[in-house]
Structures are given as C-alpha cells and as structure tokens.
Amino acid sequence: MKNISYQIKQRNEKITLPEKLGFGVYFTDHMFEMDYSPEKGWYNASIHPINNFCLHPATSFIHYGQSIFEGLKAFKTVDNQIQIFRPDVHIERMNNSARRLCMPELDSEFVLEAMKELIAIDSDWIPTKRGEALYIRPFMFGKEPVLGVRPSRDYKFIIILSPVGAYYPEGFEPVRILAQDKYVRTFRKGMGECKTSANYAASLLAAEEAKELGFTQVLWLDGVEQKYIEEVGTMNIFIHFKDEIVTPKLTGSILPGVTRRSVIQILSEWGFKVNERLVSIQEVMDAYDNGTLVGVFGTGTAAIISSIGLLSYKDKNMVINNGEAGELDLKLFNELTSIHIGEKEDTHNWIFKVEKKEILV
Ligand SMILES: *Cc1c(COP(=O)(O)O)cnc(C)c1O
C-alpha cells in the first residue's frame, strides 16, 4: 500500500494561533488515518479534515485496552524550514509497543512519509516562538466489535497534530517531585517499556494524590521492592552525582525515552561519565546527605529538560541546588532546543526535513 487519498479543507482566511497554546488543546485542520485487516494489511490511507469517529460500543480497545501511541515534535527553523526530531526512532518504538500488545506493525517508511505529508499540509499551524512546537500524536487501537478476550483482528492507525506552547513560558522553572511507595506504575516483564494507554491509567491516582500535596509529579519506584528509581511521570530521570551522571537502566519497566537517548549521547560527547545502572532512592538520599548530589532532572518530548528542585520521599524533603535550575540542565535544554530550531547544526542525523508544498488534489 503506497497511496494516500487526499481531501483538503479549503480555508479562506489565514490561520492565527492563539497567544496561549497550552498542551494538546488545539488541533490542526487535518488528520491521517488508515485501517488494518489481516486480509488486506494496512489499507484506506487518507489525509482528510479532522473528524469524530463513530464506533460500535463493543469496539475491543475500549474494553481490553489495545491502544498505543507516540509523541514527537516538528519545528519551524530560524530560516523558516520545517523539521521533525527523530521520527525514525519514535516509529521504531511504536512498532515495539505494537508487538508487545499483539498489534500489527507499521511500515516505518510509509508512516514517515504520511507524517511528513500531513505536516506539510498543516504547516501554517506550526508555531514559531522558541519553545513552541507542533506536537505529533500517532496512535493505534483495536477496532473489532467483539467482546471475546483476544487480540482484535482489525485496527486503526491515526496521526493528529497539535500546536503546543512552551512548557516554561515564564522561564525554566524547577518542579517538585514526590517519590512514593503506595502505588506502582508497572513492573519488570510488564508493559512499562511500551507507550500504551494502560500505563497512564495505572499512574493517574498517584499523580492526583501527589498534586493534592503540592507536587508536580510522581517519581516511580520499581514495581517489586519499591527500592530503585524508575522514571518521573512522563519523563525519564537523570541523577547528577559528583563523579558520574546516572540514569536508571532499561530493565523493561521503564519507557526508553528518545530524549533520554539523545541526552546520554550529548553528555557523553561533552565528556561526562554517564552510566545506565540501577540506582536506589537510598543512594540518592545518601548523596544528598553527604553533599555529592549535584542535580536531578527529567527528560521527555513535552518539556525536553525539566529541572527537579525538590524531591521528597517518606518524610525527607531534598531541596536540590537551592531549588534552582541546574547549570547543566539549562545547557542541555538550550542545546536540544537549538538543534530543534536549526540554530545548531544537526551532527547526529536526528533531524528530518519536511518539504513544503502547495497542495494539490
Ligand atoms: C513518552 C514517555 C517518556 C519520554 O519519552 P520521550 O521519547 O523522551 O518523549 C518517559 N516516560 C514515559 C512513561 C513516557 O510515556
């Protein structure tokens, strides 16, 4: 299947983006959609005006949760070009999620082409201020209307786009994080390494309770002993000790973040010793007590880098770097955002250009 059918919305007036974009509140004019059946493979690929679905009440993902997604970003560069950050790795991760949930794999090259087409068509929606971006949300779900517990036969794959604001409109603000052992998000051999809706459902109550206590997000501890740190909300975590920078190793219960991977590479190139290993909450507390904890930060597509100013566990409140953004965190944030908007050369082949086009149907 290599054809996309187009139905393009005619707009008479120019798009004016709202001043405050927020995150995932506004959507562009079009979406990409295609269907899967075992007989036909992927079929019916189209780009058309964004619309609501009509689904049978027995649609399988609603009941049994076969639902996966990705989140990545496109940017307008300083010289008005359009580019996507590491879409190849995001699509590869989506295929890993698909395999774990018995869902069909995507043709990576075709999905990349479809993504570029959609972005090109809706390129007037890409915001241009530093820190803003066009958030790309590909997702897939089982659509067979049957209540039997087994993988769905049929699936839908969709891409929608949302112009999003800077995560820190008032500057780089450190966040307050609560480590807790009351709930776990996932566990080894579970689905923690997949970007699937179920992991988010499992995380909501802990996040709500943390927010009530005045924290921004939860630091998840491992699912077995609640001893080792795993990740923060929708971000991977890095601990900056005096002699090394550590991020929890990928044991199967942690989402292998694309930002995590990029940050490990940049830090290594800057000459830091970066180790992917198990790190316990006790080790972090000990380092705090003996003065060898330099900083803690999170990494993820939405915020890029998020400084952690307060980390609490049980009754211990660790105020990190006087609650201020770390020097290294800011440097990493600036490095990545400069690559995003083409201020810095892409020396790693992380950037995929989107050709602008006059659409034509
Ligand atoms: C998406 C996500 C991340 C961050 O991954 P990126 O690829 O860097 O955006 C981290 N943790 C969880 C649970 C996630 O869903």
Tab-separated table of C-alpha atoms and ligand atoms in Angstrom:
chain	number	residue	atom	x	y	z
A	1	MET	CA	0.000	0.000	0.000
A	2	LYS	CA	1.661	3.208	-1.095
A	3	ASN	CA	-1.231	5.543	-1.906
A	4	ILE	CA	-2.731	8.210	0.244
A	5	SER	CA	-6.012	9.765	-0.803
A	6	TYR	CA	-6.473	13.451	-0.049
A	7	GLN	CA	-9.436	15.524	0.894
A	8	ILE	CA	-8.218	19.010	1.702
A	9	LYS	CA	-10.175	21.634	3.545
A	10	GLN	CA	-10.386	24.982	1.790
A	11	ARG	CA	-9.612	27.847	4.107
A	12	ASN	CA	-10.366	31.392	3.123
A	13	GLU	CA	-8.654	33.189	5.966
A	14	LYS	CA	-5.131	32.837	7.354
A	15	ILE	CA	-4.651	30.740	10.477
A	16	THR	CA	-3.998	32.829	13.568
A	17	LEU	CA	-2.713	30.814	16.501
A	18	PRO	CA	-3.911	31.711	19.985
A	19	GLU	CA	-1.420	33.545	22.217
A	20	LYS	CA	-1.517	30.826	24.908
A	21	LEU	CA	-1.333	27.424	23.241
A	22	GLY	CA	-1.149	25.149	26.274
A	23	PHE	CA	-0.558	21.464	25.585
A	24	GLY	CA	-2.776	19.386	23.307
A	25	VAL	CA	-5.711	21.776	23.410
A	26	TYR	CA	-5.762	22.967	19.790
A	27	PHE	CA	-5.707	20.723	16.752
A	28	THR	CA	-4.842	21.357	13.116
A	29	ASP	CA	-7.269	21.090	10.205
A	30	HIS	CA	-6.340	17.577	9.031
A	31	MET	CA	-5.600	14.063	10.222
A	32	PHE	CA	-4.033	10.963	8.694
A	33	GLU	CA	-5.979	7.731	9.024
A	34	MET	CA	-5.641	4.140	7.810
A	35	ASP	CA	-7.142	0.768	8.619
A	36	TYR	CA	-5.801	-2.741	9.055
A	37	SER	CA	-7.322	-6.128	8.493
A	38	PRO	CA	-5.484	-9.486	8.363
A	39	GLU	CA	-6.635	-9.969	4.746
A	40	LYS	CA	-5.790	-6.537	3.372
A	41	GLY	CA	-2.947	-5.429	5.636
A	42	TRP	CA	-2.929	-1.625	6.006
A	43	TYR	CA	-5.431	-0.017	3.621
A	44	ASN	CA	-7.606	3.090	3.158
A	45	ALA	CA	-4.785	5.552	3.875
A	46	SER	CA	-6.087	9.086	3.717
A	47	ILE	CA	-5.475	12.644	4.818
A	48	HIS	CA	-8.735	14.452	5.414
A	49	PRO	CA	-10.284	17.133	7.633
A	50	ILE	CA	-10.158	16.104	11.297
A	51	ASN	CA	-13.407	14.416	12.328
A	52	ASN	CA	-15.085	12.477	15.148
A	53	PHE	CA	-15.352	8.685	14.982
A	54	CYS	CA	-18.391	6.570	15.123
A	55	LEU	CA	-17.562	3.297	16.954
A	56	HIS	CA	-19.578	0.240	17.907
A	57	PRO	CA	-19.995	0.008	21.718
A	58	ALA	CA	-18.180	-3.370	21.669
A	59	THR	CA	-15.067	-1.914	19.980
A	60	SER	CA	-12.349	-4.014	21.548
A	61	PHE	CA	-9.790	-1.421	22.697
A	62	ILE	CA	-12.408	0.303	24.861
A	63	HIS	CA	-12.835	-2.905	26.829
A	64	TYR	CA	-9.431	-4.593	26.713
A	65	GLY	CA	-7.016	-1.739	26.164
A	66	GLN	CA	-5.167	-2.492	22.925
A	67	SER	CA	-4.157	1.099	22.486
A	68	ILE	CA	-0.688	2.521	21.837
A	69	PHE	CA	0.650	5.939	20.907
A	70	GLU	CA	3.698	8.104	20.287
A	71	GLY	CA	4.521	11.745	20.898
A	72	LEU	CA	7.071	13.727	18.905
A	73	LYS	CA	7.564	17.249	17.648
A	74	ALA	CA	8.012	19.257	14.459
A	75	PHE	CA	9.517	22.744	14.427
A	76	LYS	CA	9.899	25.767	12.192
A	77	THR	CA	13.551	26.674	11.988
A	78	VAL	CA	15.078	30.127	12.222
A	79	ASP	CA	15.288	30.144	8.397
A	80	ASN	CA	11.651	29.054	8.004
A	81	GLN	CA	12.194	25.378	7.229
A	82	ILE	CA	10.134	22.575	8.733
A	83	GLN	CA	11.801	19.712	10.560
A	84	ILE	CA	10.901	16.729	12.757
A	85	PHE	CA	13.037	15.476	15.641
A	86	ARG	CA	13.947	11.758	15.403
A	87	PRO	CA	10.726	10.405	13.860
A	88	ASP	CA	12.531	7.193	12.861
A	89	VAL	CA	13.200	6.254	16.485
A	90	HIS	CA	9.630	7.102	17.530
A	91	ILE	CA	8.154	4.913	14.779
A	92	GLU	CA	10.516	2.088	15.712
A	93	ARG	CA	9.380	2.371	19.345
A	94	MET	CA	5.744	2.302	18.225
A	95	ASN	CA	6.422	-0.976	16.432
A	96	ASN	CA	7.979	-2.364	19.624
A	97	SER	CA	4.837	-1.369	21.530
A	98	ALA	CA	2.686	-2.959	18.797
A	99	ARG	CA	4.477	-6.309	19.070
A	100	ARG	CA	4.042	-6.442	22.854
A	101	LEU	CA	0.287	-5.759	22.571
A	102	CYS	CA	-0.313	-8.233	19.682
A	103	MET	CA	-0.990	-5.369	17.288
A	104	PRO	CA	0.141	-5.178	13.635
A	105	GLU	CA	3.411	-3.443	12.788
A	106	LEU	CA	3.620	-0.354	10.653
A	107	ASP	CA	5.659	0.144	7.504
A	108	SER	CA	8.089	2.665	9.000
A	109	GLU	CA	8.943	4.388	5.730
A	110	PHE	CA	5.331	4.772	4.738
A	111	VAL	CA	4.316	6.167	8.117
A	112	LEU	CA	7.188	8.664	7.959
A	113	GLU	CA	6.018	9.777	4.506
A	114	ALA	CA	2.425	10.102	5.709
A	115	MET	CA	3.572	12.136	8.727
A	116	LYS	CA	5.576	14.492	6.507
A	117	GLU	CA	2.647	14.926	4.118
A	118	LEU	CA	0.271	15.764	6.946
A	119	ILE	CA	2.720	18.255	8.465
A	120	ALA	CA	3.338	19.868	5.083
A	121	ILE	CA	-0.398	20.309	4.529
A	122	ASP	CA	-0.927	21.816	8.007
A	123	SER	CA	2.389	23.661	8.162
A	124	ASP	CA	0.719	27.033	8.792
A	125	TRP	CA	-0.133	25.665	12.235
A	126	ILE	CA	3.482	25.291	13.335
A	127	PRO	CA	4.138	27.956	15.966
A	128	THR	CA	7.389	29.873	15.700
A	129	LYS	CA	8.299	31.172	19.154
A	130	ARG	CA	11.192	29.471	20.938
A	131	GLY	CA	9.933	26.501	22.921
A	132	GLU	CA	6.739	26.163	20.912
A	133	ALA	CA	6.238	23.250	18.524
A	134	LEU	CA	3.830	21.187	16.520
A	135	TYR	CA	3.191	18.101	18.643
A	136	ILE	CA	2.624	14.955	16.569
A	137	ARG	CA	0.435	12.232	18.072
A	138	PRO	CA	0.361	8.942	16.122
A	139	PHE	CA	-1.806	6.249	17.729
A	140	MET	CA	-3.278	2.824	17.031
A	141	PHE	CA	-6.135	0.858	18.525
A	142	GLY	CA	-8.046	-2.402	18.096
A	143	LYS	CA	-11.379	-1.671	16.433
A	144	GLU	CA	-13.058	-5.038	16.064
A	145	PRO	CA	-16.530	-5.029	17.663
A	146	VAL	CA	-16.315	-8.226	19.737
A	147	LEU	CA	-16.387	-8.889	23.481
A	148	GLY	CA	-14.314	-12.095	23.404
A	149	VAL	CA	-10.961	-11.643	25.122
A	150	ARG	CA	-8.345	-11.993	22.385
A	151	PRO	CA	-6.419	-9.578	20.178
A	152	SER	CA	-8.590	-7.542	17.842
A	153	ARG	CA	-8.442	-8.619	14.197
A	154	ASP	CA	-8.865	-5.095	12.857
A	155	TYR	CA	-7.061	-1.852	13.738
A	156	LYS	CA	-6.977	1.839	13.046
A	157	PHE	CA	-3.853	3.987	12.879
A	158	ILE	CA	-4.177	7.765	13.067
A	159	ILE	CA	-1.937	10.820	13.256
A	160	ILE	CA	-3.224	14.104	14.660
A	161	LEU	CA	-1.277	17.339	15.151
A	162	SER	CA	-1.477	19.926	17.904
A	163	PRO	CA	0.362	23.255	18.110
A	164	VAL	CA	1.757	23.408	21.653
A	165	GLY	CA	3.142	26.203	23.765
A	166	ALA	CA	6.475	26.490	25.524
A	167	TYR	CA	6.491	24.245	28.570
A	168	TYR	CA	8.070	27.054	30.577
A	169	PRO	CA	6.515	30.279	29.323
A	170	GLU	CA	7.891	32.158	32.335
A	171	GLY	CA	11.375	30.674	32.160
A	172	PHE	CA	12.918	27.435	33.248
A	173	GLU	CA	11.035	26.560	36.476
A	174	PRO	CA	12.209	23.581	38.571
A	175	VAL	CA	9.484	21.083	39.515
A	176	ARG	CA	8.584	19.369	42.811
A	177	ILE	CA	8.607	15.585	42.732
A	178	LEU	CA	7.230	13.024	45.169
A	179	ALA	CA	8.734	9.540	45.389
A	180	GLN	CA	6.145	7.214	46.893
A	181	ASP	CA	5.705	3.512	47.564
A	182	LYS	CA	1.930	3.383	47.800
A	183	TYR	CA	1.361	2.651	44.097
A	184	VAL	CA	3.452	1.260	41.249
A	185	ARG	CA	3.053	2.142	37.582
A	186	THR	CA	4.485	-1.020	36.113
A	187	PHE	CA	6.970	-3.816	36.826
A	188	ARG	CA	9.550	-5.897	35.031
A	189	LYS	CA	8.154	-8.121	32.285
A	190	GLY	CA	5.028	-5.937	32.253
A	191	MET	CA	4.407	-3.205	29.681
A	192	GLY	CA	6.395	-0.326	31.171
A	193	GLU	CA	8.637	-0.126	28.115
A	194	CYS	CA	5.620	0.337	25.815
A	195	LYS	CA	3.838	3.618	25.231
A	196	THR	CA	0.397	2.248	25.954
A	197	SER	CA	-2.705	3.792	27.496
A	198	ALA	CA	-2.804	1.207	30.304
A	199	ASN	CA	0.389	2.580	31.882
A	200	TYR	CA	-1.191	6.006	32.062
A	201	ALA	CA	-4.396	4.668	33.579
A	202	ALA	CA	-2.243	2.997	36.250
A	203	SER	CA	-0.478	6.274	37.015
A	204	LEU	CA	-3.358	8.739	37.386
A	205	LEU	CA	-4.369	8.192	41.010
A	206	ALA	CA	-0.824	8.514	42.342
A	207	ALA	CA	-0.340	11.680	40.284
A	208	GLU	CA	-3.600	13.184	41.570
A	209	GLU	CA	-2.685	12.436	45.187
A	210	ALA	CA	0.776	13.948	44.678
A	211	LYS	CA	-0.766	17.090	43.176
A	212	GLU	CA	-3.037	17.467	46.188
A	213	LEU	CA	0.095	17.510	48.339
A	214	GLY	CA	1.590	20.275	46.190
A	215	PHE	CA	3.889	18.184	43.993
A	216	THR	CA	4.138	18.392	40.219
A	217	GLN	CA	4.643	14.704	39.506
A	218	VAL	CA	5.457	11.303	40.955
A	219	LEU	CA	8.843	9.587	40.897
A	220	TRP	CA	8.061	5.913	40.329
A	221	LEU	CA	9.977	3.302	42.224
A	222	ASP	CA	10.399	-0.228	40.900
A	223	GLY	CA	7.339	-2.453	40.933
A	224	VAL	CA	8.806	-5.251	43.055
A	225	GLU	CA	10.592	-3.740	46.059
A	226	GLN	CA	9.931	-0.013	45.578
A	227	LYS	CA	13.652	0.410	46.087
A	228	TYR	CA	15.095	1.526	42.751
A	229	ILE	CA	14.083	4.712	40.994
A	230	GLU	CA	12.494	4.295	37.569
A	231	GLU	CA	11.076	7.442	35.986
A	232	VAL	CA	9.060	10.584	36.619
A	233	GLY	CA	5.502	10.896	35.302
A	234	THR	CA	6.061	11.268	31.576
A	235	MET	CA	9.805	11.737	31.809
A	236	ASN	CA	12.946	9.708	32.284
A	237	ILE	CA	15.167	10.768	35.158
A	238	PHE	CA	18.864	11.632	35.431
A	239	ILE	CA	20.772	11.910	38.709
A	240	HIS	CA	23.833	14.130	38.583
A	241	PHE	CA	26.239	12.809	41.228
A	242	LYS	CA	29.584	14.497	41.797
A	243	ASP	CA	31.532	11.866	39.841
A	244	GLU	CA	29.002	10.493	37.379
A	245	ILE	CA	25.611	11.101	35.831
A	246	VAL	CA	23.275	8.162	36.235
A	247	THR	CA	20.001	7.273	34.586
A	248	PRO	CA	18.118	4.094	35.523
A	249	LYS	CA	18.939	1.283	33.128
A	250	LEU	CA	16.216	-0.056	30.859
A	251	THR	CA	15.014	-3.163	32.652
A	252	GLY	CA	11.714	-3.482	30.785
A	253	SER	CA	9.576	-1.445	33.164
A	254	ILE	CA	10.910	1.951	32.044
A	255	LEU	CA	9.930	3.780	28.867
A	256	PRO	CA	13.025	4.058	26.643
A	257	GLY	CA	12.766	7.796	26.005
A	258	VAL	CA	14.082	9.320	22.814
A	259	THR	CA	15.097	12.431	24.777
A	260	ARG	CA	16.858	10.151	27.300
A	261	ARG	CA	18.829	8.555	24.456
A	262	SER	CA	19.705	11.951	22.946
A	263	VAL	CA	20.796	13.363	26.320
A	264	ILE	CA	23.027	10.345	27.046
A	265	GLN	CA	24.752	10.911	23.703
A	266	ILE	CA	25.181	14.675	24.167
A	267	LEU	CA	26.506	14.279	27.725
A	268	SER	CA	28.984	11.627	26.596
A	269	GLU	CA	30.184	13.922	23.820
A	270	TRP	CA	30.618	16.706	26.364
A	271	GLY	CA	32.916	14.381	28.288
A	272	PHE	CA	30.643	13.413	31.171
A	273	LYS	CA	30.710	9.910	32.562
A	274	VAL	CA	27.136	8.679	32.015
A	275	ASN	CA	26.096	5.333	33.467
A	276	GLU	CA	22.885	3.436	32.870
A	277	ARG	CA	22.525	1.373	36.010
A	278	LEU	CA	20.234	0.584	38.915
A	279	VAL	CA	20.062	3.466	41.366
A	280	SER	CA	18.152	3.211	44.620
A	281	ILE	CA	16.255	6.011	46.312
A	282	GLN	CA	18.521	5.369	49.334
A	283	GLU	CA	21.609	6.083	47.210
A	284	VAL	CA	20.107	9.421	46.150
A	285	MET	CA	19.284	10.292	49.793
A	286	ASP	CA	22.799	9.337	50.924
A	287	ALA	CA	24.325	11.500	48.202
A	288	TYR	CA	22.090	14.365	49.292
A	289	ASP	CA	23.239	13.955	52.912
A	290	ASN	CA	26.937	13.837	52.114
A	291	GLY	CA	26.827	16.661	49.581
A	292	THR	CA	27.563	14.703	46.421
A	293	LEU	CA	24.159	15.189	44.802
A	294	VAL	CA	24.690	17.932	42.217
A	295	GLY	CA	21.340	17.872	40.419
A	296	VAL	CA	18.346	15.874	39.272
A	297	PHE	CA	16.458	16.398	36.008
A	298	GLY	CA	13.829	14.765	33.849
A	299	THR	CA	13.842	14.308	30.055
A	300	GLY	CA	10.895	13.932	27.683
A	301	THR	CA	9.494	15.279	24.426
A	302	ALA	CA	6.984	17.615	26.089
A	303	ALA	CA	9.272	19.558	28.461
A	304	ILE	CA	12.587	18.494	26.813
A	305	ILE	CA	14.526	19.005	30.102
A	306	SER	CA	12.873	19.573	33.442
A	307	SER	CA	14.961	20.580	36.441
A	308	ILE	CA	13.901	18.968	39.701
A	309	GLY	CA	14.132	21.439	42.582
A	310	LEU	CA	12.520	19.341	45.308
A	311	LEU	CA	12.488	15.581	45.731
A	312	SER	CA	10.525	14.128	48.647
A	313	TYR	CA	10.443	10.584	49.943
A	314	LYS	CA	8.759	9.494	53.158
A	315	ASP	CA	9.477	12.437	55.462
A	316	LYS	CA	12.627	13.596	53.773
A	317	ASN	CA	12.492	16.763	51.668
A	318	MET	CA	15.551	17.143	49.486
A	319	VAL	CA	15.941	20.678	48.166
A	320	ILE	CA	18.263	20.298	45.219
A	321	ASN	CA	20.584	23.079	44.068
A	322	ASN	CA	18.713	25.523	46.339
A	323	GLY	CA	15.580	24.771	44.373
A	324	GLU	CA	17.056	26.472	41.336
A	325	ALA	CA	17.543	25.186	37.799
A	326	GLY	CA	20.877	23.421	37.442
A	327	GLU	CA	23.524	24.837	35.137
A	328	LEU	CA	23.833	21.549	33.252
A	329	ASP	CA	20.045	21.200	32.894
A	330	LEU	CA	19.842	24.618	31.250
A	331	LYS	CA	22.775	23.858	28.995
A	332	LEU	CA	21.127	20.634	27.827
A	333	PHE	CA	17.806	22.412	27.306
A	334	ASN	CA	19.477	25.070	25.182
A	335	GLU	CA	21.455	22.501	23.206
A	336	LEU	CA	18.380	20.441	22.315
A	337	THR	CA	16.125	23.396	21.539
A	338	SER	CA	18.873	24.900	19.355
A	339	ILE	CA	19.032	21.666	17.366
A	340	HIS	CA	15.219	21.639	17.133
A	341	ILE	CA	15.003	25.076	15.558
A	342	GLY	CA	18.093	24.720	13.410
A	343	GLU	CA	20.275	27.189	15.320
A	344	LYS	CA	22.764	24.393	15.856
A	345	GLU	CA	23.904	22.015	13.179
A	346	ASP	CA	22.425	18.526	13.370
A	347	THR	CA	25.583	16.438	13.673
A	348	HIS	CA	23.751	13.240	14.704
A	349	ASN	CA	21.203	12.828	11.886
A	350	TRP	CA	18.365	13.483	14.328
A	351	ILE	CA	16.593	15.968	12.058
A	352	PHE	CA	14.234	15.007	9.236
A	353	LYS	CA	13.241	17.830	6.901
A	354	VAL	CA	9.702	18.281	5.629
A	355	GLU	CA	9.360	19.740	2.141
A	356	LYS	CA	6.763	22.455	1.934
A	357	LYS	CA	4.259	22.023	-0.821
A	358	GLU	CA	1.306	23.643	-2.383
A	359	ILE	CA	-1.410	21.062	-2.084
A	360	LEU	CA	-2.898	19.985	-4.986
A	361	VAL	CA	-5.571	17.371	-5.023
B	1	LIG	C1	6.866	9.265	26.471
B	1	LIG	C2	7.359	8.939	27.812
B	1	LIG	C3	8.637	9.336	28.261
B	1	LIG	C4	9.554	10.242	27.457
B	1	LIG	O1	9.938	9.709	26.238
B	1	LIG	P1	10.434	10.661	25.067
B	1	LIG	O2	10.641	9.722	23.927
B	1	LIG	O3	11.702	11.275	25.521
B	1	LIG	O4	9.373	11.657	24.832
B	1	LIG	C5	9.048	8.909	29.507
B	1	LIG	N1	8.253	8.156	30.291
B	1	LIG	C6	7.025	7.767	29.897
B	1	LIG	C7	6.219	6.920	30.794
B	1	LIG	C8	6.535	8.141	28.651
B	1	LIG	O5	5.317	7.763	28.271
